[in-house]
PDB file of C-alpha atoms in Angstrom:
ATOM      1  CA  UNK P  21      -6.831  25.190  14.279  1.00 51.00           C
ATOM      2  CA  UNK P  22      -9.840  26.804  16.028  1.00 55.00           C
ATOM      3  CA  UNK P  23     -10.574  26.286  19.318  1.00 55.00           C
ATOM      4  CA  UNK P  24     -14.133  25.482  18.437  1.00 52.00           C
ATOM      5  CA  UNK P  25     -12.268  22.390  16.339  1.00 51.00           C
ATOM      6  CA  UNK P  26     -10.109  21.714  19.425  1.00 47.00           C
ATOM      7  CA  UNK P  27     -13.358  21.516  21.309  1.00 50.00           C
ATOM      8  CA  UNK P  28     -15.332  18.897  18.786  1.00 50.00           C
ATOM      9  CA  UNK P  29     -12.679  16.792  18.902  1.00 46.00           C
ATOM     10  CA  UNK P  30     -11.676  16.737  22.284  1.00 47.00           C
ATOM     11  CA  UNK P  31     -15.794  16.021  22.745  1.00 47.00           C
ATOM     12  CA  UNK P  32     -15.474  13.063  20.182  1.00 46.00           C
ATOM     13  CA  UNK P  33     -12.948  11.130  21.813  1.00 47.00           C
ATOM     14  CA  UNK P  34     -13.968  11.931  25.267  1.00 45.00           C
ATOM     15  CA  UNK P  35     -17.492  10.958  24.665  1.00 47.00           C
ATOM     16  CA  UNK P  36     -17.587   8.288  21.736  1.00 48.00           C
ATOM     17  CA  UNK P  37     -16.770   5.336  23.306  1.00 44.00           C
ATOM     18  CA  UNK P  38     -20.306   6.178  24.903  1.00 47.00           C
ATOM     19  CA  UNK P  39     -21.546   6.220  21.217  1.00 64.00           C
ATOM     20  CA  UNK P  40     -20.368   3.497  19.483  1.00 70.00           C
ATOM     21  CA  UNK P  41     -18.440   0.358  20.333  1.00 78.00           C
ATOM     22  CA  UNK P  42     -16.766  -1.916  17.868  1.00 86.00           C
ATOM     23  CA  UNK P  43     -16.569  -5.909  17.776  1.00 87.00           C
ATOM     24  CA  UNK P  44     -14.776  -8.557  15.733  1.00 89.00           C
ATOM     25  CA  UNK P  45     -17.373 -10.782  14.118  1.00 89.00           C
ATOM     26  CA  UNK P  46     -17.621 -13.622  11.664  1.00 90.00           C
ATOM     27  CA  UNK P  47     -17.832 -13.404   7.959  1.00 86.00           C
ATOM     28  CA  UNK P  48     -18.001 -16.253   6.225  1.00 85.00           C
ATOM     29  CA  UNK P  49     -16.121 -19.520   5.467  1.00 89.00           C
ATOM     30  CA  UNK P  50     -14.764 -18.912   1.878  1.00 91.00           C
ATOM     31  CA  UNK P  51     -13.368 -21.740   0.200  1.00 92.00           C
ATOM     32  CA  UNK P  52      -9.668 -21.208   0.108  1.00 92.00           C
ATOM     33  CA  UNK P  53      -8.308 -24.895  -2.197  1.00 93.00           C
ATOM     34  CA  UNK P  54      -7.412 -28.103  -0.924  1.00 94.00           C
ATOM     35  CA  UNK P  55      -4.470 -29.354   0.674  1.00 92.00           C
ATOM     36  CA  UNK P  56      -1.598 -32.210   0.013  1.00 90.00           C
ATOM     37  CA  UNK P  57      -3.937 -34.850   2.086  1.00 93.00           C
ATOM     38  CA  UNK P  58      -7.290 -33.943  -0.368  1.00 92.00           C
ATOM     39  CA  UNK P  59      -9.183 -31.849   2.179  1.00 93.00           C
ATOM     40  CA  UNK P  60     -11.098 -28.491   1.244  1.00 94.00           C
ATOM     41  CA  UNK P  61      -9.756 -25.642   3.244  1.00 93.00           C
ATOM     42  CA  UNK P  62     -12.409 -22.549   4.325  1.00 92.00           C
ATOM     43  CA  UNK P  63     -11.031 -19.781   5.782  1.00 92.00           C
ATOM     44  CA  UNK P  64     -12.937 -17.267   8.274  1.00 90.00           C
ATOM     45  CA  UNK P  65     -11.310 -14.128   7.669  1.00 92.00           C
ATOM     46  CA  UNK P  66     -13.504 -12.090   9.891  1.00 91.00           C
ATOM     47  CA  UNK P  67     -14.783  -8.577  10.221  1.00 91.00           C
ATOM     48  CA  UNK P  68     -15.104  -5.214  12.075  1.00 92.00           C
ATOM     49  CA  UNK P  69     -19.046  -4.323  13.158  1.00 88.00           C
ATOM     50  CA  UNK P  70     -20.377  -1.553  14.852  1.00 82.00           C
ATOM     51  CA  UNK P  71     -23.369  -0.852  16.921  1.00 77.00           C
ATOM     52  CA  UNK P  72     -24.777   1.608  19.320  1.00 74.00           C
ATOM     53  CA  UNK P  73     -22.878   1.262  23.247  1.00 65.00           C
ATOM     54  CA  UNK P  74     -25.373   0.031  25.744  1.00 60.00           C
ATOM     55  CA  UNK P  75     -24.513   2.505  27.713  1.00 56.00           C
ATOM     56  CA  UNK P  76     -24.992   5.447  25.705  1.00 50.00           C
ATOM     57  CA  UNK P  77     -26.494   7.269  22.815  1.00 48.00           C
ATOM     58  CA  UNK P  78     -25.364   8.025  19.207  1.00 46.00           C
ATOM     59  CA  UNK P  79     -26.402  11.969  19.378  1.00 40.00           C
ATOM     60  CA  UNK P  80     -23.088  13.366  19.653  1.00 44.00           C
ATOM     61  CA  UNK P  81     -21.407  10.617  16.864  1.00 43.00           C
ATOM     62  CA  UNK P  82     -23.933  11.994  14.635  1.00 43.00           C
ATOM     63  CA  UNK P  83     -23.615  15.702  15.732  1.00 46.00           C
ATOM     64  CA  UNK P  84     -19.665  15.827  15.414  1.00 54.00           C
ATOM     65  CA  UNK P  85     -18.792  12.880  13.194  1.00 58.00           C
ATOM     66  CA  UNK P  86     -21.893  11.598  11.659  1.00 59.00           C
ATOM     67  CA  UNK P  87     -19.402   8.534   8.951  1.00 68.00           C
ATOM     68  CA  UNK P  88     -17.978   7.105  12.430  1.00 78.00           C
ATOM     69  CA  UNK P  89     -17.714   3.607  11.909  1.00 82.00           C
ATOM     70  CA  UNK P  90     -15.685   0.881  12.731  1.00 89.00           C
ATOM     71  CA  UNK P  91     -12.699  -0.524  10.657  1.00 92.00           C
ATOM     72  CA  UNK P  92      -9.753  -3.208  11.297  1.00 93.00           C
ATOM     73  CA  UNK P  93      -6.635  -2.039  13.041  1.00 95.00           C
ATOM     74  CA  UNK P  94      -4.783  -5.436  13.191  1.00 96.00           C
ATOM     75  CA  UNK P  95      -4.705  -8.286  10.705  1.00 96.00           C
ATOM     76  CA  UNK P  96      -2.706 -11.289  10.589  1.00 96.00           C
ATOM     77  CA  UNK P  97      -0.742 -12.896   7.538  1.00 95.00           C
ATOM     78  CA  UNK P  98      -2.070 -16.161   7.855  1.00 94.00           C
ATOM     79  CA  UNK P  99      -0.482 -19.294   5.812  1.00 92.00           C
ATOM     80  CA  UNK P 100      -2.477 -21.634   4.169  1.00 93.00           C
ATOM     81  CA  UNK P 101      -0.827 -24.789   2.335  1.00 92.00           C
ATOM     82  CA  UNK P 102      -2.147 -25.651  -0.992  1.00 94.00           C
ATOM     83  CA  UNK P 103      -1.420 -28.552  -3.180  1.00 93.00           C
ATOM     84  CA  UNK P 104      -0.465 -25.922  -5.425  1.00 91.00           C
ATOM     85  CA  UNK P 105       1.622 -23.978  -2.971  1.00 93.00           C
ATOM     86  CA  UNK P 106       1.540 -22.234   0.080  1.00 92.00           C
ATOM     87  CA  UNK P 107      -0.747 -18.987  -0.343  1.00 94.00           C
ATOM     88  CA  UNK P 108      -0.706 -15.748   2.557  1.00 93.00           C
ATOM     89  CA  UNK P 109      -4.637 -14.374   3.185  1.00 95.00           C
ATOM     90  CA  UNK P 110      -5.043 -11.471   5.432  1.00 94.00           C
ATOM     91  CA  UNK P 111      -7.557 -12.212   8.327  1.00 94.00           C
ATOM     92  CA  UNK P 112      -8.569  -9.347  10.273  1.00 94.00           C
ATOM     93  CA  UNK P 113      -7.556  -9.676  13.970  1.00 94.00           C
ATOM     94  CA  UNK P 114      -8.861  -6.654  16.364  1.00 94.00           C
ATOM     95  CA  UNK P 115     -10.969  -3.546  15.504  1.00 93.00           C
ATOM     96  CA  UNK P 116     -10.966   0.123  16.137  1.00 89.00           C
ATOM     97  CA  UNK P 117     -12.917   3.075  15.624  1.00 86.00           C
ATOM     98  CA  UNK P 118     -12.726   4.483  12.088  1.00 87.00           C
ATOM     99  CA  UNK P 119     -12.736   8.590  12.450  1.00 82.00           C
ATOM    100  CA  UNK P 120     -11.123   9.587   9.291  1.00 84.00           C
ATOM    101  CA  UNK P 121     -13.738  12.003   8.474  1.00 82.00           C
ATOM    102  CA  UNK P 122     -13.044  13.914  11.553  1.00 82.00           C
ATOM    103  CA  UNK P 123      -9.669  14.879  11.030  1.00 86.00           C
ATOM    104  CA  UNK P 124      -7.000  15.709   8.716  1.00 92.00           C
ATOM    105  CA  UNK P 125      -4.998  13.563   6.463  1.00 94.00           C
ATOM    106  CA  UNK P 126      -2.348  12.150   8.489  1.00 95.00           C
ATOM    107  CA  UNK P 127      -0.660   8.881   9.064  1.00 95.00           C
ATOM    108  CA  UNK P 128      -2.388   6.355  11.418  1.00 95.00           C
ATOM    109  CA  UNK P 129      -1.084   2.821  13.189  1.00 96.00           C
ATOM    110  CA  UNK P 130      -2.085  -0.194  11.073  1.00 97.00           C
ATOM    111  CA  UNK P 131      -0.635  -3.502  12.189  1.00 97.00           C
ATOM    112  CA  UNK P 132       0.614  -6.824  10.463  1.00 97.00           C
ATOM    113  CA  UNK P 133       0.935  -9.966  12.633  1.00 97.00           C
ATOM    114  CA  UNK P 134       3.469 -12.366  10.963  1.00 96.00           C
ATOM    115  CA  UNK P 135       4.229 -16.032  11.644  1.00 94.00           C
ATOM    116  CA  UNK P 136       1.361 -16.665  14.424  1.00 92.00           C
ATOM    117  CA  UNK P 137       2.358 -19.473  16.999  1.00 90.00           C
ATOM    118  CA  UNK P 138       5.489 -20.266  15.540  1.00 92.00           C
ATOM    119  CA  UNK P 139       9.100 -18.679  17.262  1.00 94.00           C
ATOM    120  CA  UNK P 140       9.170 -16.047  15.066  1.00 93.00           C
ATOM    121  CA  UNK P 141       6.373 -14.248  15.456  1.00 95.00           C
ATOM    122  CA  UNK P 142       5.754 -10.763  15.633  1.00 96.00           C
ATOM    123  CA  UNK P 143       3.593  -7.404  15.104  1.00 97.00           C
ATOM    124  CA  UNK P 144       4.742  -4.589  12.966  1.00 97.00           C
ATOM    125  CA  UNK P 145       3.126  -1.316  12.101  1.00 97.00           C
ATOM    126  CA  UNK P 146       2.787  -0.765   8.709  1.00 97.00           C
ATOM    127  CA  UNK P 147       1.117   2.168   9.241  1.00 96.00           C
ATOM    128  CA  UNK P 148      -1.963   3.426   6.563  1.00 95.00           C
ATOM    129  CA  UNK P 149      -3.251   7.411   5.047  1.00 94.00           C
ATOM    130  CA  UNK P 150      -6.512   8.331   6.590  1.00 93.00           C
ATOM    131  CA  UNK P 151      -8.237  11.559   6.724  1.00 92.00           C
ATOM    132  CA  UNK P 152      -9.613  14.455   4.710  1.00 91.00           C
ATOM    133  CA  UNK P 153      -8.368  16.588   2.056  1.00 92.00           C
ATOM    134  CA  UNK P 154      -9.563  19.611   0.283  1.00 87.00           C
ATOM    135  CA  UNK P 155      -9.596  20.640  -3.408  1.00 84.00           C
ATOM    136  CA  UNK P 156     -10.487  16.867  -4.759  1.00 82.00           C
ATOM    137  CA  UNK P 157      -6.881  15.611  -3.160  1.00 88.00           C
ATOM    138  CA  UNK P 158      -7.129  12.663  -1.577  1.00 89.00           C
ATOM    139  CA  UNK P 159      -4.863  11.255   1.523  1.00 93.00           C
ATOM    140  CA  UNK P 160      -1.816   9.755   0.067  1.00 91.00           C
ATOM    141  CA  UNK P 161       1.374   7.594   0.947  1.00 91.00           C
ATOM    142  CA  UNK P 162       3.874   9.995   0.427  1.00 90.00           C
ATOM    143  CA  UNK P 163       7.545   8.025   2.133  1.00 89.00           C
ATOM    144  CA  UNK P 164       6.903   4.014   1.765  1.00 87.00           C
ATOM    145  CA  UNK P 165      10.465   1.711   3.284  1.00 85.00           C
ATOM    146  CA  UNK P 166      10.932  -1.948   3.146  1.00 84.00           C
ATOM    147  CA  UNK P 167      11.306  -3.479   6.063  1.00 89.00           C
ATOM    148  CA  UNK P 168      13.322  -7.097   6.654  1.00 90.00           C
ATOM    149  CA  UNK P 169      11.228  -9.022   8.917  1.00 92.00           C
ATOM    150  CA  UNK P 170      13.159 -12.660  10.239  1.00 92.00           C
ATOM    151  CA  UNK P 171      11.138 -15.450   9.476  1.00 90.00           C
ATOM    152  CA  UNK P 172      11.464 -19.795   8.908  1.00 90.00           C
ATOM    153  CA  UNK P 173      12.743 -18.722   5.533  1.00 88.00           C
ATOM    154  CA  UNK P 174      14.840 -15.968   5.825  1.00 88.00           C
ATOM    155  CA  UNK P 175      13.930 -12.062   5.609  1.00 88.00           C
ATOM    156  CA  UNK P 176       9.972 -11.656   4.458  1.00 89.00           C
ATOM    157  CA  UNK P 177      10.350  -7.616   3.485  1.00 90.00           C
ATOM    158  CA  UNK P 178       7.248  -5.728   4.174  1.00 93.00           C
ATOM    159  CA  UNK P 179       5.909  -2.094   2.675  1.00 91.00           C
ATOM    160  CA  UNK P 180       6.087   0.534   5.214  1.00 93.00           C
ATOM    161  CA  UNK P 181       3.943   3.531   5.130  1.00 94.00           C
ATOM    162  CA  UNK P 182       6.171   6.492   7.333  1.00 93.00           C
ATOM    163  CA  UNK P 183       4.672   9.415   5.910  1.00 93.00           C
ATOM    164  CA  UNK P 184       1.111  10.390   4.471  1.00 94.00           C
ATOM    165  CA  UNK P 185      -0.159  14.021   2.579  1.00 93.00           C
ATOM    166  CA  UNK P 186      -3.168  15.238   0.203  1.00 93.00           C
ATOM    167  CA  UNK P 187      -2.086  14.540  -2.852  1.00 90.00           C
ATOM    168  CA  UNK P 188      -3.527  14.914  -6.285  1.00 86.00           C
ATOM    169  CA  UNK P 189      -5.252  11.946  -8.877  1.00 87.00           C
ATOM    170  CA  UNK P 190      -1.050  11.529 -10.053  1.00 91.00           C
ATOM    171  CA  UNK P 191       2.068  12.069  -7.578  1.00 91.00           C
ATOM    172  CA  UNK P 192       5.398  11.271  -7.212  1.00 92.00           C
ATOM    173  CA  UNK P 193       5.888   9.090  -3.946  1.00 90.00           C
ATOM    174  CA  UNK P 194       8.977   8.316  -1.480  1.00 88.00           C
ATOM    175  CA  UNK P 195      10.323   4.687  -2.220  1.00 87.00           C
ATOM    176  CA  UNK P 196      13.895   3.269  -0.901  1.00 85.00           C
ATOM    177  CA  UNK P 197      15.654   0.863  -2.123  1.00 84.00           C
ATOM    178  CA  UNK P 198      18.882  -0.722  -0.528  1.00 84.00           C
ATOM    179  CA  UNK P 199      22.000  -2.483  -2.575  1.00 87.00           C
ATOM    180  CA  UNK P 200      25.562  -3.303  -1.530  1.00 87.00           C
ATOM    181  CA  UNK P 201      27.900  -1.237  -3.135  1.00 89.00           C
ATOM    182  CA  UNK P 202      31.594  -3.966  -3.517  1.00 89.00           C
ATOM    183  CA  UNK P 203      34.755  -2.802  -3.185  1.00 90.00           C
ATOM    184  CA  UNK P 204      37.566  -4.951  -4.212  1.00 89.00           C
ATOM    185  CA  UNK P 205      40.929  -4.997  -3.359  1.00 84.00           C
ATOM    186  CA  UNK P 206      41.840  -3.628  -6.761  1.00 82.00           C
ATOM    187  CA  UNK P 207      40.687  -1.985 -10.360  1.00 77.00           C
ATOM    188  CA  UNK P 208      41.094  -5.357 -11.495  1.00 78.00           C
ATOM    189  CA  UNK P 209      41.024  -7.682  -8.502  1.00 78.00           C
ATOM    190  CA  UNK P 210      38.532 -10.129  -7.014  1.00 80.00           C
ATOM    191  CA  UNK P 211      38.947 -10.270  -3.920  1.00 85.00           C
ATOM    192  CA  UNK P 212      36.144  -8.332  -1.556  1.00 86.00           C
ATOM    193  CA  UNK P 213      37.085  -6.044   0.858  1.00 88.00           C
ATOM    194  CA  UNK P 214      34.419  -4.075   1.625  1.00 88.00           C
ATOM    195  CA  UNK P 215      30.767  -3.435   0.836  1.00 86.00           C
ATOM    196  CA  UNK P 216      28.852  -0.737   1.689  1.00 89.00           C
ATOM    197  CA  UNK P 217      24.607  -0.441   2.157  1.00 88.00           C
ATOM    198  CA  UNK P 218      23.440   2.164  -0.366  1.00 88.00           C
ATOM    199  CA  UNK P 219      19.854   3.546   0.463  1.00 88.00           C
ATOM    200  CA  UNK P 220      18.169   5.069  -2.768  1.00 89.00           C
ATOM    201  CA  UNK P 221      15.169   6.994  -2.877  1.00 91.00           C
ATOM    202  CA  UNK P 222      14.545   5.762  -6.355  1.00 92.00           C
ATOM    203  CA  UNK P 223      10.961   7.119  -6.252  1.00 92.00           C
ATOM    204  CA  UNK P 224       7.554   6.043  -7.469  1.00 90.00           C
ATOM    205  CA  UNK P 225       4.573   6.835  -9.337  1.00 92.00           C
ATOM    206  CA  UNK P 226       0.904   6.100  -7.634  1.00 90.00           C
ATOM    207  CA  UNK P 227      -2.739   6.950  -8.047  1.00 86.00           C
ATOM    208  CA  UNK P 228      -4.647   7.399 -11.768  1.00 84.00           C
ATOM    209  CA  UNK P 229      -5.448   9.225 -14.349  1.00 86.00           C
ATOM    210  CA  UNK P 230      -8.424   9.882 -16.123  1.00 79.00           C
ATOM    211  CA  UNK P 231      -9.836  10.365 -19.593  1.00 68.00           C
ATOM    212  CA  UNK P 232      -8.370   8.986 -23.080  1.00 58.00           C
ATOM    213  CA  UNK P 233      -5.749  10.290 -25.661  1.00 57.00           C
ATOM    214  CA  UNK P 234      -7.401  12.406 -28.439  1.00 61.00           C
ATOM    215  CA  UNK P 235      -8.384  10.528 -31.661  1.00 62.00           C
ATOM    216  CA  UNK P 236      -7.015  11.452 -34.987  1.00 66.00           C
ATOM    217  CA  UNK P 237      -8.096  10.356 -38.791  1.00 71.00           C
ATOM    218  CA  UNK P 238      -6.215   7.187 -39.625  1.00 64.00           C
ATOM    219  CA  UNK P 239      -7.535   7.342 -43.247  1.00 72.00           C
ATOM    220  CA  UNK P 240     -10.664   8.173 -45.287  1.00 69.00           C
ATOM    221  CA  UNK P 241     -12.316   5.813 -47.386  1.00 73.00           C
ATOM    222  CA  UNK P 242     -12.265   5.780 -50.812  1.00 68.00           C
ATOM    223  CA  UNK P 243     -15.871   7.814 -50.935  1.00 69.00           C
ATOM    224  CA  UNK P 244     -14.706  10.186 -48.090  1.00 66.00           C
ATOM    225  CA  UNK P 245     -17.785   9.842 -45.623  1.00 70.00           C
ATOM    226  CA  UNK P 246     -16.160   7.586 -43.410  1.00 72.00           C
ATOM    227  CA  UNK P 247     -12.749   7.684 -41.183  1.00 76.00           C
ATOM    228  CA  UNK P 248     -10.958   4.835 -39.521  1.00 65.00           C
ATOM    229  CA  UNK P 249     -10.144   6.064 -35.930  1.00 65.00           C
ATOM    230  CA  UNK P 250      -7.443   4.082 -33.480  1.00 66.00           C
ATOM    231  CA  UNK P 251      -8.279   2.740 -30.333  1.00 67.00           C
ATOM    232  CA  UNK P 252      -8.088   5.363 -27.646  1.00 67.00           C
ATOM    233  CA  UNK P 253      -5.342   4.851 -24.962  1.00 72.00           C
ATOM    234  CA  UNK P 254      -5.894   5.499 -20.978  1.00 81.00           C
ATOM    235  CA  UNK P 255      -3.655   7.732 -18.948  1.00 86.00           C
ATOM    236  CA  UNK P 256      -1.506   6.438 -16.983  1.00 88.00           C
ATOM    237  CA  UNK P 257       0.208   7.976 -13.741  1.00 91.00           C
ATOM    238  CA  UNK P 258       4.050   7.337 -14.524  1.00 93.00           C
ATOM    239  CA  UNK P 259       7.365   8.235 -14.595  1.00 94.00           C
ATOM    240  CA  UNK P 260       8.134  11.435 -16.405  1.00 93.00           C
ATOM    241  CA  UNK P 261      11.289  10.412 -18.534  1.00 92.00           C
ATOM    242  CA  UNK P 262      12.667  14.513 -18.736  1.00 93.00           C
ATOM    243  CA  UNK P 263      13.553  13.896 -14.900  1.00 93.00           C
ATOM    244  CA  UNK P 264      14.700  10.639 -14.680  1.00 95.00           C
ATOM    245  CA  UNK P 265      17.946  10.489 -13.098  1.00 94.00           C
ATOM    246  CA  UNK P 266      20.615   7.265 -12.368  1.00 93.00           C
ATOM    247  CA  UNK P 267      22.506   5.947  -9.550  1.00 90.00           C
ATOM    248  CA  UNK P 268      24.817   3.381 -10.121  1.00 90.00           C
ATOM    249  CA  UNK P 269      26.944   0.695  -7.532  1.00 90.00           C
ATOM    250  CA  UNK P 270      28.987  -2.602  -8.467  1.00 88.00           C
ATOM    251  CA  UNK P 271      27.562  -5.533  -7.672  1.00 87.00           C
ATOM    252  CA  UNK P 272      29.414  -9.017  -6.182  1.00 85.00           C
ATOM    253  CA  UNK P 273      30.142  -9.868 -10.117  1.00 85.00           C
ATOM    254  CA  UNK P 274      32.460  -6.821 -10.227  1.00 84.00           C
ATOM    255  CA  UNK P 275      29.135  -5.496 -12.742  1.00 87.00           C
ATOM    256  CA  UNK P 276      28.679  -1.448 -12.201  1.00 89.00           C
ATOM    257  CA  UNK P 277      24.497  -1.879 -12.066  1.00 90.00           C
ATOM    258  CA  UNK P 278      22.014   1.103 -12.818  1.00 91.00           C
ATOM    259  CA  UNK P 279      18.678   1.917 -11.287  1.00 92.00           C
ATOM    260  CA  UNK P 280      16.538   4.452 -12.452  1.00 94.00           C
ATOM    261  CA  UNK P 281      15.458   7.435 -10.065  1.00 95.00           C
ATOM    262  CA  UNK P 282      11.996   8.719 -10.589  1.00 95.00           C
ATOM    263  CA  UNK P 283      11.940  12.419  -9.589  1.00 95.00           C
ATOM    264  CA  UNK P 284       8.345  13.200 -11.458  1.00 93.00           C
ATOM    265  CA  UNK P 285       5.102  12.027 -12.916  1.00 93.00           C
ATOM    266  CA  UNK P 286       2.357  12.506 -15.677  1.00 92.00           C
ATOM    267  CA  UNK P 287      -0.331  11.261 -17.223  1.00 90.00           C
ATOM    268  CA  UNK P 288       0.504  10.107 -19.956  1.00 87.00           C
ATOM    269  CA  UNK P 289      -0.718   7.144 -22.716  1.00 80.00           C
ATOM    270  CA  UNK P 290       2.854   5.811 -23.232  1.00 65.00           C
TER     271      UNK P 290
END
């Protein structure tokens, strides 16, 4: 890195909270359903603004990083109860200074408040891609884990972004899976004496594709001017099935389960 980079950036964050602050504001009361005892629910999920610091100017925001803004750094899983079920919205709970166009793609806090004002609450990091890339790559999740959080009704498993890169429209990405692996007492026995956690990186495929598959000449009519052509297919980013590999373990039913591991991806229309 240059030192003359070093130097903007050290100047952005020693200067921009002179710039720019950032406030949590209100949005609007969207209608959400009703409940078991008849009433309409709204829900205020809130938002980030930004505006100019009282105390300062916006020369050097727009000199080193003229796309600061402000975005949402903490949101909270909030609960509503339906008459036809209980449904989660996200509500956004503090903001932060957005300066993904001043730096490089890299992984950045983002976190998930779960089970407000009940015993189990708690915030976890979930984590989110931010930054630039070069070449038309974007910033990518690259290494996503689950993550068991406790709750009122047992484990709620969350997505957990650990590692971020520029990545292309189509990429293979990081994905783990965990099963217990049984062992019984014999080849044909029931009785469990053992099981082991098995961590897979089975893999999987994100982003898009673009453009359709090439159209070919069903059939000519009978006078030959005119062709029937199919409907064109999308691409799709997915798995490529010349490197799919398998990992096996044997479930509690004494049944030796397989799961697929995704080691590449195309575009393709099938």
């Amino acid at each position: 890195m240059s030192i003359l980079k070093i130097l903007t950036i050290f100047l952005l964050q020693v200067h921009i909270s002179q710039c720019i602050s950032c406030r949590i504001a209100s949005k609007n009361k969207d209608y959400k359903g009703i409940d078991n005892f008849g009433h309409r629910l709204y829900l205020d999920q809130m938002q980030c603004k930004s505006e100019p610091s009282a105390n300062g100017s916006m020369s050097i925001t727009q000199i080193v990083c003229p796309k600061v803004s402000c975005q949402e750094v903490e949101v909270e899983e909030v609960t509503l109860h339906l008459r036809d079920g209980p449904k989660n919205f996200l509500m956004t709970n503090k903001c932060g200074l957005d300066l993904s166009k001043c730096q490089s793609c890299k992984r950045v806090p983002y976190y998930l408040k779960l089970f407000g004002g009940s015993p189990n609450e708690t915030v976890v990091d979930v984590g989110r891609c931010q930054g630039t890339c070069l070449d038309g790559n974007s910033c990518r999740a690259t290494r996503i884990r689950q993550k068991a959080i406790p709750g009122p009704n047992g484990d709620h498993l969350v997505d957990v972004t650990e590692a971020c890169s520029c990545q292309a429209s189509c990429y293979r990405m990081d994905y783990f899976v965990s099963y217990f692996d049984y062992i019984f007492d014999s080849p044909n026995g029931t009785k469990v004496i053992a099981k082991n956690e098995k961590v897979m990186n089975i893999g999987k495929c994100m982003g898009s594709c673009t453009g359709a598959s090439k159209q070919e000449c069903w059939a000519w009519n009978e006078e030959g001017n005119y062709c029937w052509f199919p409907p064109p297919s999308e691409y799709h980013c997915v798995p490529d099935l010349n490197t799919i590999g398998r990992e096996t373990f044997l479930n509690s039913e004494r049944i030796r389960e397989s799961v697929a591991i995704v080691n590449g991806c195309i575009c393709s229309t099938g």
